[in-house]
Amino acid sequence: MWWILGIVVALLAGVALGFFIARQYMMKYLEENPPINEDMLRMMMMQMGQKPSQKRINQMMSQMNKVSEKEKKDKKKKKK
């Protein structure tokens, strides 16, 4: 009876640990490789009928970076 309980507890602990490890890995991956880059932004603007200039693309990328940095700071403040 005890060994069945031990197996169930070990299984639950493994699932929880695997979830947190996978979550941390994905957060790190997305931070290093942002999902939207300049080429994707240029293509989206062209599909919307706008002619993208490099200045406008740079403005949009910097704005997106500022928003993501602000979200990171807010998360750190909430953790404290």
Tab-separated table of C-alpha atoms in Angstrom:
chain	number	residue	atom	x	y	z
A	1	MET	CA	0.000	0.000	0.000
A	2	TRP	CA	2.781	2.458	0.890
A	3	TRP	CA	4.674	1.855	-2.310
A	4	ILE	CA	1.582	2.794	-4.376
A	5	LEU	CA	1.298	6.043	-2.423
A	6	GLY	CA	5.025	6.662	-2.963
A	7	ILE	CA	4.684	6.151	-6.700
A	8	VAL	CA	1.722	8.543	-6.900
A	9	VAL	CA	3.569	11.215	-4.890
A	10	ALA	CA	6.709	10.814	-7.037
A	11	LEU	CA	4.616	11.058	-10.200
A	12	LEU	CA	2.914	14.258	-9.036
A	13	ALA	CA	6.243	15.765	-7.980
A	14	GLY	CA	7.751	14.903	-11.377
A	15	VAL	CA	4.865	16.496	-13.246
A	16	ALA	CA	5.084	19.679	-11.165
A	17	LEU	CA	8.861	19.886	-11.526
A	18	GLY	CA	8.658	19.255	-15.282
A	19	PHE	CA	6.060	21.984	-15.679
A	20	PHE	CA	8.185	24.600	-13.918
A	21	ILE	CA	11.346	23.629	-15.792
A	22	ALA	CA	9.546	23.791	-19.158
A	23	ARG	CA	7.986	27.145	-18.235
A	24	GLN	CA	11.357	28.631	-17.277
A	25	TYR	CA	12.940	27.311	-20.483
A	26	MET	CA	10.219	28.839	-22.678
A	27	MET	CA	10.415	32.204	-20.915
A	28	LYS	CA	14.167	32.299	-21.452
A	29	TYR	CA	13.797	31.227	-25.098
A	30	LEU	CA	11.198	33.895	-25.869
A	31	GLU	CA	13.313	36.547	-24.160
A	32	GLU	CA	16.341	35.651	-26.274
A	33	ASN	CA	14.330	35.153	-29.486
A	34	PRO	CA	11.479	37.643	-29.649
A	35	PRO	CA	8.543	36.439	-31.715
A	36	ILE	CA	8.380	39.588	-33.886
A	37	ASN	CA	11.376	40.975	-35.749
A	38	GLU	CA	11.810	43.761	-38.301
A	39	ASP	CA	11.145	41.569	-41.333
A	40	MET	CA	7.888	40.280	-39.880
A	41	LEU	CA	6.845	43.822	-38.991
A	42	ARG	CA	7.654	45.035	-42.510
A	43	MET	CA	5.610	42.205	-44.021
A	44	MET	CA	2.635	42.953	-41.761
A	45	MET	CA	2.693	46.631	-42.711
A	46	MET	CA	2.804	45.759	-46.415
A	47	GLN	CA	-0.167	43.411	-45.985
A	48	MET	CA	-2.125	46.209	-44.321
A	49	GLY	CA	-1.498	48.434	-47.334
A	50	GLN	CA	1.132	50.671	-45.742
A	51	LYS	CA	4.493	51.348	-47.281
A	52	PRO	CA	6.942	50.709	-44.443
A	53	SER	CA	9.841	53.091	-44.026
A	54	GLN	CA	12.864	52.077	-41.984
A	55	LYS	CA	12.237	54.974	-39.594
A	56	ARG	CA	8.679	53.801	-38.870
A	57	ILE	CA	9.822	50.189	-38.372
A	58	ASN	CA	12.515	51.324	-35.936
A	59	GLN	CA	9.935	53.380	-34.016
A	60	MET	CA	7.565	50.429	-33.730
A	61	MET	CA	10.335	48.029	-32.647
A	62	SER	CA	11.578	50.426	-29.961
A	63	GLN	CA	8.016	50.936	-28.736
A	64	MET	CA	7.478	47.171	-28.469
A	65	ASN	CA	10.788	46.793	-26.612
A	66	LYS	CA	9.822	49.523	-24.133
A	67	VAL	CA	6.505	47.823	-23.422
A	68	SER	CA	8.146	44.444	-22.853
A	69	GLU	CA	10.780	45.964	-20.532
A	70	LYS	CA	8.064	47.751	-18.562
A	71	GLU	CA	6.178	44.460	-18.147
A	72	LYS	CA	9.349	42.777	-16.866
A	73	LYS	CA	9.871	45.544	-14.287
A	74	ASP	CA	6.234	45.303	-13.181
A	75	LYS	CA	6.579	41.536	-12.707
A	76	LYS	CA	9.707	42.018	-10.594
A	77	LYS	CA	7.928	44.590	-8.422
A	78	LYS	CA	4.991	42.230	-7.872
A	79	LYS	CA	7.347	39.421	-6.783
A	80	LYS	CA	8.892	41.579	-4.033
